[in-house]
Amino acid sequence: MIPIGDAVDLGLILLDENGLVSFFNAWARRHARIKSNPAGKSLQEVMTGRIDPRLIMAIREALDFGFSARLSHALHPMPLPLFPNNKHGQECRIRQAVDVTPIRQGNGKRSCMIQIRDVSEVFRREQLLRQQALQLSQDIKQLTIAQEELRNSEIRFRELAKKAPAGLFETDQHGRLTYLNEKCAELLQISTPDALGSVWLDALPVGEMERVSQRWEAALQSSTRFADEFRSSAQDDRLNWLRAEAGPIWNEDRSLRGFIGTISDITEFRERADRYEFRANHDSLTGLANRERFELRLRAALSGANEIGQKAAVIYFDLDYFKAVNDTHGHAAGDTVLRTIANRARRVMRGDDLIARLGGDEFAILLPEPPDEHHMAGILNKLQQAISMSINIGSAHVNVGCSAGYAIFPDHGRTVGELLAHADTAMYREKTRKKQNPKQARA
Amino acid sequence: MISLNALEVDALAEIFNLSLGEASATFSEIVQEEIHLSVPSVEILSREELIGRLEAIPRNANNNKLCSIAQHFESDKGFETEALLLFPERGSLEIVRRMLGDNASMIEHLSELEQDALGEVGNIIINSCMSSLANLFTIRMNGTLPDVKTHSAREMFLAHDDSEVILVAQIGMTMRSYDITGYVLFIMDLNSMSGFMKQVRHYFRIEEGQSL
């Protein structure tokens, strides 16, 4: 018993029926730091510190009633004054778990065995485990919160993209659609599930597709920004103008991930731009070209005619009696007269001829390919006849006439100034002639 | 199969009431928290009946294990018994962690030191109960150290013969807001049972075969 008791790696103390030490193993002696023989002494005499009263009680119960008792470390961390093997551990007891067991002896009496386990290492491990579990649960909590936030923001952006007034799309590095919102599908007139995996340009009208494809391919090849405007096949026989803009997006390793872009309907924008351009170049009342545009076109026509050795002609005319109509019937009537004159002039002249209202009741016509000079008089005559016909202004019919003159390039001048001056002079000559001979004029 | 008449059942319930009352007081003192033990109900069941009863205890869906603390007792008056204290594992975790003031632990099962602590709790309750019985009956008993195990209801009784009868005293343990039901079981063979009942009758001065 004694050598075995000394060999085990736990504390063993045997107390006789009177509670006196009969055996105290090497482990217990070492940790209790006792040098003298403890046999025959009480536990309190042997030990150099306080003993947990619960242990004393458990020993009594074992000896008197025969009950075993367990003193767990959790509830009784250090019941006996036992210390670590190192010399500096005096103040710190080792962590213990103690079992008290009665042993029946042959004489009907009981002795009591106390077993002490050092649970310091178990305690350390369990603390570590508890900390790790706590850390893990905090990590999971944070992860859950982060995931929830991510999910919310994803929902938010998906809804935003879904309801966005512009078309949004994303492609892979080969330009195949990986995402498109409702507006994009609507503008390109494709259906979302079918379109995914295809190239977004496929739905464009053939001519446009070929043109835009080249530029899109170039952007894909060079991973650079893409922007273009094109017509889309329209639902209601109306051609829509669309503008697509896209830029490359990159993976973390800087390889091309794909393109992300927008598609917007610029039909209205383009129509408005066209209107502004028209308005800048045309007279808003009659829809004829204005002075700036006329002079620009005339200059271009002259340089063209000069290059190929052709002729060009300019007709100048203003209205007779127009001021009287304005004064008698008001400005609205005057406007009606001007619009009517413009329409009649359009009908008389050829499509290539450019008719302009220079201001007030003053008009000019550019004939890029004029007839021979002796036919010019016939044209002027036709124009004057058309203009002098009665004009219905709603409340009455009015009559105006016109005085006209012309100049031919290069016969009457080589520059815009020279030609206009010549035509102007010719017109005034005509006006003067009419004033001197009103009868002929009225006829 | 042994059968008890109403008088004997009442007598048994009273015996456990006395002895578990002692146990409750001791336990409260140690954990420094007031613990109420409900009045026990007493039954004698076969192994299969008890397994059925234990399997029906509502428990945590992820954890249907029971935690048992067992001690063997031998008396000098002709009976021996295996005394068991049973809790659902979840409930035993709550008891131990509450006692140790550990509200943060997320681990779903008992650690080694927690198992030790639970062993001590069971040890105190069972010892206190048995010591009361020994006092009442004026007999001597020897008890072993507690053996703590976690297992299913059926696994728990694999080592026991089906012919053994089990004296079941059911008690509720209430600690502040927690309401944990535990069971105290005494497993005896027929010989021990009749030896035990002899002591009960002796204490209450009931004649054998006497009924109300």
XYZ file of C-alpha atoms in Angstrom:
655
model
C 0.000 0.000 0.000
C 2.645 2.496 1.005
C 4.900 2.317 -2.079
C 1.839 2.286 -4.366
C 0.296 5.192 -2.487
C 3.501 7.157 -2.934
C 3.686 6.378 -6.631
C 0.270 7.746 -7.673
C -0.030 11.210 -9.142
C -2.641 12.434 -6.702
C -2.833 13.186 -3.015
C -3.839 10.338 -0.730
C -4.455 10.821 2.995
C -5.771 8.069 5.225
C -7.350 8.958 8.577
C -8.136 6.370 11.236
C -11.440 6.082 13.100
C -10.372 8.934 15.365
C -9.556 11.221 12.488
C -5.776 10.956 12.964
C -3.389 10.581 10.046
C -2.362 6.997 9.370
C -0.962 7.586 5.903
C 0.076 10.745 4.045
C 1.468 10.001 0.586
C 4.522 11.614 -1.002
C 2.429 13.788 -3.362
C 0.446 15.233 -0.446
C 3.594 15.751 1.681
C 5.341 17.512 -1.169
C 2.441 19.896 -1.854
C 1.631 20.424 1.841
C 5.364 21.160 2.323
C 5.710 19.073 5.451
C 9.030 17.541 6.431
C 8.261 15.651 9.681
C 6.269 12.433 9.952
C 2.563 13.352 10.105
C 1.349 9.958 11.385
C -0.810 10.070 14.496
C -1.533 13.773 14.232
C -4.843 15.394 13.295
C -5.136 16.995 9.872
C -5.291 20.474 11.420
C -2.006 19.822 13.264
C -0.239 18.618 10.131
C -1.428 21.347 7.762
C -0.005 24.840 7.910
C -3.146 26.726 6.944
C -6.913 26.920 7.102
C -8.908 23.859 6.016
C -12.333 24.340 4.407
C -14.929 23.509 7.132
C -16.956 21.614 4.560
C -14.068 19.150 4.218
C -13.924 18.704 8.002
C -17.671 18.005 7.935
C -17.318 15.543 5.070
C -14.601 13.649 6.998
C -16.891 13.471 10.044
C -19.779 12.156 7.922
C -17.541 9.544 6.369
C -16.235 8.348 9.718
C -19.553 8.572 11.618
C -22.164 7.700 8.969
C -20.192 6.001 6.215
C -21.093 8.551 3.519
C -18.785 9.506 0.690
C -18.498 13.114 -0.360
C -17.190 14.995 -3.342
C -15.852 18.531 -2.972
C -15.809 19.946 -6.456
C -13.326 22.594 -7.469
C -16.111 24.860 -8.628
C -17.708 25.108 -5.182
C -14.600 24.532 -3.065
C -11.631 25.689 -5.121
C -8.821 25.144 -2.602
C -10.006 23.334 0.559
C -6.531 22.256 1.702
C -3.377 24.368 2.079
C -1.496 22.660 -0.763
C 0.982 24.574 -2.874
C 2.737 24.174 -6.213
C 6.153 22.525 -6.336
C 8.038 25.717 -7.095
C 9.406 27.527 -4.072
C 7.830 30.876 -4.821
C 4.245 29.663 -4.811
C 3.733 30.025 -1.067
C 0.773 32.377 -1.251
C -1.110 30.569 -4.013
C -2.794 27.213 -3.296
C -3.170 24.691 -6.077
C -6.644 24.170 -7.503
C -8.133 20.999 -6.061
C -10.937 18.494 -6.375
C -11.309 16.386 -3.254
C -13.086 13.053 -2.696
C -13.738 11.706 0.795
C -14.528 7.979 1.045
C -15.209 5.848 4.109
C -13.357 2.543 4.348
C -14.891 -0.203 6.433
C -12.404 -1.988 8.591
C -12.587 -5.536 9.872
C -13.379 -4.448 13.415
C -16.606 -2.765 12.283
C -14.994 0.633 12.527
C -14.422 3.029 9.671
C -11.403 4.876 8.472
C -11.519 7.614 5.856
C -9.582 8.143 2.641
C -9.069 11.604 1.191
C -8.099 11.806 -2.495
C -6.889 15.123 -3.872
C -6.576 15.861 -7.581
C -4.694 18.892 -8.923
C -7.140 20.424 -11.422
C -5.090 23.566 -12.216
C -4.483 22.392 -15.763
C -8.113 21.378 -16.289
C -9.192 24.737 -14.910
C -6.810 26.590 -17.243
C -8.027 24.612 -20.244
C -11.674 25.179 -19.407
C -11.137 28.905 -18.927
C -9.479 29.012 -22.320
C -12.332 27.052 -23.865
C -14.878 29.356 -22.254
C -13.053 32.424 -23.540
C -12.869 30.948 -27.005
C -16.560 30.071 -26.928
C -17.366 33.594 -25.802
C -15.154 35.093 -28.498
C -16.745 32.812 -31.068
C -20.231 33.778 -30.036
C -19.311 37.479 -30.227
C -17.762 36.951 -33.647
C -20.874 35.159 -34.828
C -23.038 37.959 -33.467
C -20.995 40.587 -35.295
C -20.990 38.516 -38.444
C -24.750 38.158 -38.220
C -25.133 41.916 -37.834
C -22.774 42.555 -40.754
C -24.629 40.058 -42.924
C -27.932 41.643 -42.018
C -26.590 45.077 -42.963
C -25.182 43.753 -46.201
C -28.494 42.107 -47.014
C -30.365 45.342 -46.254
C -28.060 47.422 -48.393
C -28.292 44.869 -51.194
C -32.072 45.023 -51.046
C -31.857 48.796 -51.005
C -29.618 48.960 -54.069
C -31.568 46.313 -55.928
C -34.797 48.248 -55.342
C -33.066 51.472 -56.302
C -31.716 49.929 -59.505
C -35.093 48.379 -60.240
C -36.944 51.659 -59.921
C -34.210 53.843 -61.463
C -35.443 56.058 -64.320
C -32.353 55.161 -66.363
C -31.505 51.789 -67.845
C -28.735 50.052 -65.936
C -26.771 47.057 -67.108
C -23.729 45.040 -66.253
C -21.774 42.679 -68.479
C -19.010 40.152 -68.063
C -15.595 40.694 -69.665
C -16.948 39.374 -72.991
C -19.712 41.967 -73.019
C -22.482 39.480 -72.216
C -25.263 40.802 -69.996
C -25.147 39.652 -66.407
C -27.662 42.173 -65.090
C -30.170 44.623 -66.452
C -32.911 46.544 -64.725
C -36.499 46.889 -65.886
C -35.901 50.243 -67.554
C -32.976 48.857 -69.533
C -35.065 45.955 -70.789
C -37.831 48.380 -71.713
C -35.507 50.744 -73.613
C -33.727 47.973 -75.511
C -37.010 46.113 -75.944
C -35.694 42.831 -74.701
C -36.998 40.553 -71.980
C -34.775 40.142 -68.977
C -34.406 36.359 -68.636
C -33.724 35.856 -72.376
C -31.323 38.754 -72.582
C -29.013 37.562 -69.825
C -25.927 36.029 -71.380
C -26.459 37.765 -74.715
C -24.835 40.960 -75.979
C -27.031 43.973 -75.312
C -26.562 45.325 -78.851
C -28.307 42.345 -80.418
C -31.694 44.029 -80.161
C -30.694 47.139 -82.156
C -31.826 47.696 -85.763
C -29.381 46.015 -88.123
C -27.601 49.125 -89.438
C -27.221 50.631 -86.011
C -26.049 47.334 -84.518
C -23.173 47.067 -86.997
C -22.028 50.595 -86.378
C -22.304 50.514 -82.570
C -20.876 46.977 -82.362
C -17.580 48.111 -83.817
C -17.183 50.792 -81.181
C -18.361 48.490 -78.376
C -15.900 45.793 -79.455
C -13.130 48.385 -79.497
C -14.035 49.457 -75.940
C -14.064 45.804 -74.819
C -10.681 45.116 -76.416
C -9.064 48.162 -74.888
C -11.041 48.085 -71.595
C -11.865 51.753 -71.993
C -14.984 53.862 -71.617
C -17.715 53.537 -74.177
C -20.293 56.139 -75.163
C -22.505 56.258 -78.201
C -25.896 57.367 -79.421
C -28.066 55.219 -81.631
C -31.599 54.590 -82.750
C -33.554 51.725 -81.288
C -36.261 49.746 -83.013
C -39.402 51.395 -81.828
C -42.631 49.827 -80.645
C -44.904 52.462 -82.164
C -43.129 53.037 -85.483
C -41.371 55.934 -83.868
C -37.604 55.774 -83.736
C -36.169 56.347 -80.316
C -32.747 57.781 -79.755
C -30.794 56.105 -77.008
C -27.485 56.974 -75.432
C -25.360 54.241 -73.883
C -22.422 54.916 -71.624
C -20.350 52.197 -70.009
C -17.092 51.877 -68.176
C -14.918 48.907 -67.234
C -15.066 47.410 -63.738
C -12.111 45.568 -62.321
C -11.506 42.562 -60.138
C -9.333 42.888 -57.065
C -6.383 41.529 -59.073
C -6.935 44.321 -61.640
C -8.201 41.910 -64.284
C -11.249 43.061 -66.250
C -14.433 41.949 -64.558
C -16.821 43.436 -67.066
C -18.614 46.646 -67.872
C -21.233 48.590 -66.018
C -23.288 51.138 -67.840
C -26.402 53.185 -68.333
C -28.823 53.552 -71.185
C -30.977 56.636 -71.413
C -33.708 57.714 -73.777
C -32.461 60.901 -75.459
C -35.220 61.110 -78.092
C -36.762 64.185 -76.542
C -33.355 65.735 -75.966
C -32.418 65.260 -79.597
C -35.767 66.536 -80.843
C -35.393 69.603 -78.695
C -31.835 70.127 -79.924
C -33.107 69.845 -83.515
C -35.803 72.382 -82.752
C -33.294 74.789 -81.261
C -31.050 74.387 -84.278
C -33.969 74.999 -86.641
C -35.019 78.016 -84.649
C -31.511 79.433 -84.761
C -31.414 79.085 -88.533
C -35.006 79.822 -89.417
C -37.569 82.517 -89.118
C -40.046 81.359 -86.535
C -43.070 82.955 -88.204
C -42.706 81.597 -91.717
C -40.316 78.689 -91.224
C -38.073 80.165 -93.943
C -34.316 80.453 -93.452
C -33.204 83.589 -91.638
C -30.631 86.115 -92.744
C -27.667 84.409 -91.078
C -28.432 81.090 -92.635
C -29.094 82.637 -96.032
C -25.766 84.459 -96.095
C -23.955 81.328 -94.913
C -25.544 79.225 -97.628
C -24.943 81.919 -100.242
C -21.251 82.100 -99.353
C -20.979 78.308 -99.585
C -22.843 78.279 -102.900
C -20.591 80.967 -104.345
C -17.392 79.172 -103.428
C -18.831 75.915 -104.833
C -19.940 77.635 -108.052
C -16.567 79.342 -108.327
C -14.714 76.058 -108.038
C -16.632 74.288 -110.778
C -17.222 77.372 -112.900
C -21.008 77.452 -112.553
C -23.398 80.259 -112.039
C -25.609 81.144 -109.057
C -28.374 83.703 -108.693
C -29.896 85.782 -105.920
C -33.419 87.241 -106.003
C -34.377 90.051 -103.644
C -37.974 91.078 -103.051
C -40.097 93.043 -100.617
C -43.853 93.488 -100.355
C -45.820 96.466 -101.586
C -48.760 97.764 -99.506
C -47.816 95.502 -96.608
C -47.639 98.428 -94.150
C -51.216 99.373 -95.065
C -52.471 95.830 -94.281
C -50.693 95.938 -90.943
C -52.079 99.377 -90.104
C -55.651 98.574 -91.170
C -56.096 94.959 -90.047
C -53.499 94.609 -87.272
C -50.336 92.582 -86.767
C -52.084 89.206 -86.739
C -53.331 89.876 -90.246
C -49.819 90.960 -91.212
C -48.434 87.664 -89.876
C -50.997 85.711 -91.915
C -49.941 87.615 -95.030
C -46.237 86.851 -94.390
C -46.922 83.106 -93.835
C -49.050 82.959 -96.991
C -46.369 84.725 -99.046
C -43.735 82.283 -97.703
C -45.861 79.259 -98.721
C -46.565 80.692 -102.171
C -42.874 81.441 -102.718
C -42.047 77.821 -101.738
C -44.544 76.529 -104.290
C -43.178 78.716 -107.102
C -39.508 77.964 -106.479
C -37.678 74.641 -106.914
C -36.735 72.415 -103.986
C -33.039 73.255 -104.273
C -33.688 76.972 -104.032
C -33.294 78.489 -100.587
C -35.932 81.033 -99.633
C -35.183 83.301 -96.685
C -36.977 86.046 -94.834
C -34.334 88.661 -94.152
C -36.541 90.745 -91.849
C -39.867 92.683 -91.954
C -41.380 92.196 -95.430
C -37.989 91.654 -97.035
C -37.207 88.262 -98.656
C -34.358 86.707 -100.633
C -33.969 83.557 -102.698
C -30.767 81.691 -103.548
C -30.801 79.716 -106.796
C -27.693 77.509 -106.758
C -28.355 76.358 -110.325
C -29.994 79.340 -112.029
C -31.568 79.278 -115.477
C -30.211 81.439 -118.261
C -30.594 85.140 -117.637
C -33.425 85.565 -120.079
C -35.455 82.999 -118.099
C -34.889 84.887 -114.842
C -37.514 87.469 -115.775
C -40.064 84.636 -116.190
C -39.284 83.335 -112.716
C -39.667 86.814 -111.227
C -42.948 87.213 -113.058
C -44.282 83.899 -111.726
C -43.270 84.909 -108.199
C -44.921 88.305 -108.480
C -48.123 86.789 -109.844
C -48.331 84.247 -107.013
C -47.774 86.924 -104.399
C -50.255 89.384 -105.819
C -53.191 86.953 -105.578
C -55.784 87.771 -102.857
C -54.987 86.620 -99.356
C -57.720 85.498 -96.948
C -56.991 86.982 -93.532
C -60.195 85.623 -91.963
C -62.221 88.828 -91.717
C -61.376 90.041 -95.232
C -59.332 89.473 -98.351
C -56.295 91.660 -98.898
C -53.895 92.133 -101.753
C -50.193 92.864 -101.633
C -47.658 92.943 -104.396
C -43.931 92.670 -104.530
C -40.926 94.383 -106.001
C -38.054 92.078 -106.950
C -34.543 92.315 -108.339
C -31.875 89.765 -109.051
C -28.113 89.378 -109.447
C -26.177 86.563 -111.140
C -22.757 85.241 -110.153
C -20.270 85.939 -111.555
C -21.855 88.367 -114.091
C -23.107 90.947 -111.518
C -20.565 90.417 -108.793
C -18.128 87.885 -107.366
C -18.737 88.384 -103.628
C -21.777 88.087 -101.430
C -21.719 91.855 -100.832
C -21.503 92.702 -104.514
C -24.316 90.339 -105.456
C -26.667 91.458 -102.686
C -26.014 95.113 -103.473
C -26.720 94.483 -107.129
C -30.004 92.643 -106.454
C -31.013 95.312 -103.949
C -30.421 98.060 -106.455
C -32.396 96.177 -109.106
C -35.308 95.781 -106.672
C -35.343 99.487 -105.845
C -35.174 100.336 -109.460
C -38.306 98.255 -109.966
C -40.015 99.838 -106.935
C -39.263 103.329 -108.203
C -40.593 102.411 -111.644
C -43.845 101.170 -110.073
C -44.257 104.312 -108.018
C -43.820 106.403 -111.139
C -46.312 104.237 -113.008
C -48.805 102.985 -110.396
C -51.339 101.750 -112.926
C -48.916 99.346 -114.470
C -47.885 98.245 -111.043
C -51.429 97.461 -109.890
C -52.074 95.473 -113.005
C -44.164 -7.345 -8.697
C -44.450 -5.769 -5.327
C -47.506 -3.675 -4.588
C -48.059 -1.168 -1.861
C -51.358 -0.230 -0.304
C -52.438 3.377 0.153
C -51.223 3.506 3.714
C -47.773 2.298 2.708
C -47.561 4.796 -0.157
C -48.498 7.611 2.226
C -45.889 6.420 4.671
C -43.237 6.341 1.913
C -44.146 9.836 0.751
C -43.861 11.091 4.289
C -40.439 9.472 4.726
C -39.151 11.181 1.580
C -40.762 14.420 2.532
C -38.788 14.402 5.761
C -35.505 13.309 4.254
C -35.613 15.534 1.138
C -36.571 18.506 3.303
C -33.264 18.056 5.088
C -31.484 17.773 1.759
C -33.059 20.977 0.501
C -31.910 22.924 3.558
C -28.318 21.666 3.231
C -28.237 22.443 -0.456
C -29.604 25.973 -0.002
C -26.908 26.652 2.556
C -24.130 25.571 0.217
C -25.236 27.482 -2.852
C -26.413 30.433 -0.736
C -29.619 30.687 -2.649
C -33.072 29.732 -1.601
C -34.148 26.495 -3.191
C -37.610 25.102 -2.932
C -38.179 21.412 -3.250
C -41.751 20.492 -4.017
C -43.575 17.784 -2.042
C -42.436 14.542 -3.616
C -44.785 12.082 -5.240
C -43.859 8.459 -4.784
C -44.439 5.535 -7.115
C -43.060 2.074 -7.705
C -42.370 1.401 -11.349
C -40.786 -1.266 -13.518
C -37.757 -0.381 -15.633
C -39.787 -0.107 -18.851
C -42.448 2.041 -17.207
C -39.794 4.402 -15.903
C -38.006 4.653 -19.268
C -41.342 5.565 -20.865
C -41.921 8.177 -18.183
C -38.447 9.715 -18.554
C -38.572 9.784 -22.313
C -41.755 11.845 -22.064
C -40.099 14.692 -20.132
C -40.204 17.775 -22.329
C -36.696 18.906 -23.096
C -34.656 21.048 -25.344
C -35.082 19.915 -28.960
C -31.320 19.782 -29.544
C -30.550 17.966 -26.362
C -32.631 15.045 -25.195
C -29.988 13.691 -22.842
C -30.440 13.227 -19.139
C -27.820 13.906 -16.564
C -27.662 11.417 -13.711
C -25.808 11.493 -10.421
C -25.682 8.008 -8.923
C -24.504 6.701 -5.558
C -24.680 3.196 -4.230
C -25.787 2.658 -0.629
C -25.626 -0.443 1.487
C -27.366 -0.718 4.831
C -26.640 -3.105 7.703
C -30.381 -3.941 7.810
C -30.732 -6.015 4.684
C -31.194 -3.600 1.796
C -29.043 -1.897 -0.732
C -29.997 0.655 -3.313
C -28.735 2.746 -6.150
C -29.833 6.307 -5.449
C -30.074 8.492 -8.539
C -30.726 12.148 -9.023
C -31.845 12.971 -12.584
C -32.098 16.241 -14.494
C -32.483 17.006 -18.167
C -28.940 17.954 -19.264
C -30.064 21.468 -20.171
C -31.519 21.909 -16.667
C -28.375 20.598 -15.011
C -26.289 23.087 -16.999
C -28.506 25.863 -15.727
C -28.202 24.736 -12.122
C -24.428 24.495 -12.254
C -23.796 27.692 -14.185
C -26.159 29.657 -11.976
C -24.422 28.366 -8.919
C -21.039 29.271 -10.364
C -22.264 32.678 -11.508
C -21.384 31.924 -15.109
C -23.892 33.600 -17.401
C -21.669 33.879 -20.423
C -20.823 30.298 -21.231
C -22.171 29.225 -24.611
C -20.964 25.648 -24.454
C -23.901 23.270 -24.770
C -22.487 20.477 -22.626
C -21.048 20.049 -19.161
C -17.326 20.610 -18.811
C -15.236 18.379 -16.565
C -15.232 20.838 -13.657
C -18.940 21.548 -14.103
C -19.607 17.820 -14.042
C -17.654 17.650 -10.774
C -19.706 20.499 -9.341
C -22.936 18.781 -10.364
C -21.597 15.617 -8.730
C -21.152 17.546 -5.521
C -24.669 18.998 -5.695
C -26.134 15.530 -6.234
C -23.873 14.137 -3.544
C -25.158 16.661 -1.019
C -28.800 16.060 -1.858
C -28.496 12.269 -1.911
C -26.277 12.094 1.215
C -28.599 14.396 3.087
C -31.588 12.334 2.069
C -29.913 9.033 2.969
C -28.573 10.389 6.230
C -32.111 11.414 7.202
C -33.344 7.935 6.305
C -30.569 6.357 8.387
C -31.540 8.615 11.294
C -35.244 7.858 10.974
C -34.693 4.139 10.691
C -31.765 4.160 13.166
C -29.670 2.097 10.822
C -26.139 2.425 9.425
C -25.391 2.923 5.738
C -22.275 3.100 3.596
C -22.325 5.242 0.465
C -19.998 5.484 -2.526
C -18.816 8.586 -4.363
C -21.203 10.130 -6.882
C -20.943 8.980 -10.477
C -22.043 11.650 -12.967
C -23.149 10.570 -16.432
C -24.966 12.082 -19.366
C -27.035 9.657 -21.416
C -30.474 8.851 -22.793
C -33.192 7.360 -20.590
C -32.713 3.911 -22.097
C -28.914 3.926 -21.876
C -29.204 4.757 -18.203
C -30.822 1.447 -17.299
C -28.950 -0.900 -19.619
C -27.032 -2.348 -16.680
C -30.149 -3.012 -14.662
C -32.252 -6.133 -14.776
C -35.856 -5.732 -15.844
C -36.968 -7.613 -12.742
C -35.671 -4.815 -10.545
C -38.229 -2.364 -9.254
C -37.635 1.269 -8.958
C -38.897 3.469 -6.224
C -39.455 6.843 -7.820
C -39.727 10.001 -5.796
C -40.320 12.970 -8.029
C -39.300 16.390 -6.735
C -39.317 19.814 -8.301
C -36.345 22.090 -7.651
C -36.999 25.790 -7.972
C -34.120 28.266 -7.965
C -35.284 31.868 -8.286
C -36.639 32.191 -11.820
C -35.562 28.772 -12.970
C -37.982 25.945 -12.626
C -36.173 22.692 -12.988
C -37.748 19.352 -12.322
C -35.479 16.652 -11.041
C -36.164 13.076 -10.068
C -34.815 11.086 -7.163
C -34.847 7.376 -7.947
C -34.072 4.431 -5.735
C -33.369 1.255 -7.644
C -33.696 -1.909 -5.620
C -34.205 -5.570 -6.220
C -37.216 -7.259 -4.620
C -35.290 -8.383 -1.551
C -34.024 -4.910 -0.850
C -37.463 -3.468 -1.473
C -39.057 -5.661 1.143
C -36.171 -4.883 3.535
C -36.733 -1.184 2.951
C -40.498 -1.405 3.406
C -39.888 -3.270 6.631
C -38.035 -0.243 7.929
C -40.811 2.090 6.752
C -43.512 0.027 8.440
C -41.375 -0.196 11.545
C -41.038 3.560 11.702
C -44.749 4.187 11.293
C -45.658 1.147 13.372
C -47.694 -0.353 10.542
C -48.486 -4.058 10.793
C -47.630 -6.058 7.665
C -50.759 -6.400 5.504
C -52.525 -3.617 7.354
C -54.523 -1.269 5.215
C -56.897 1.610 5.660
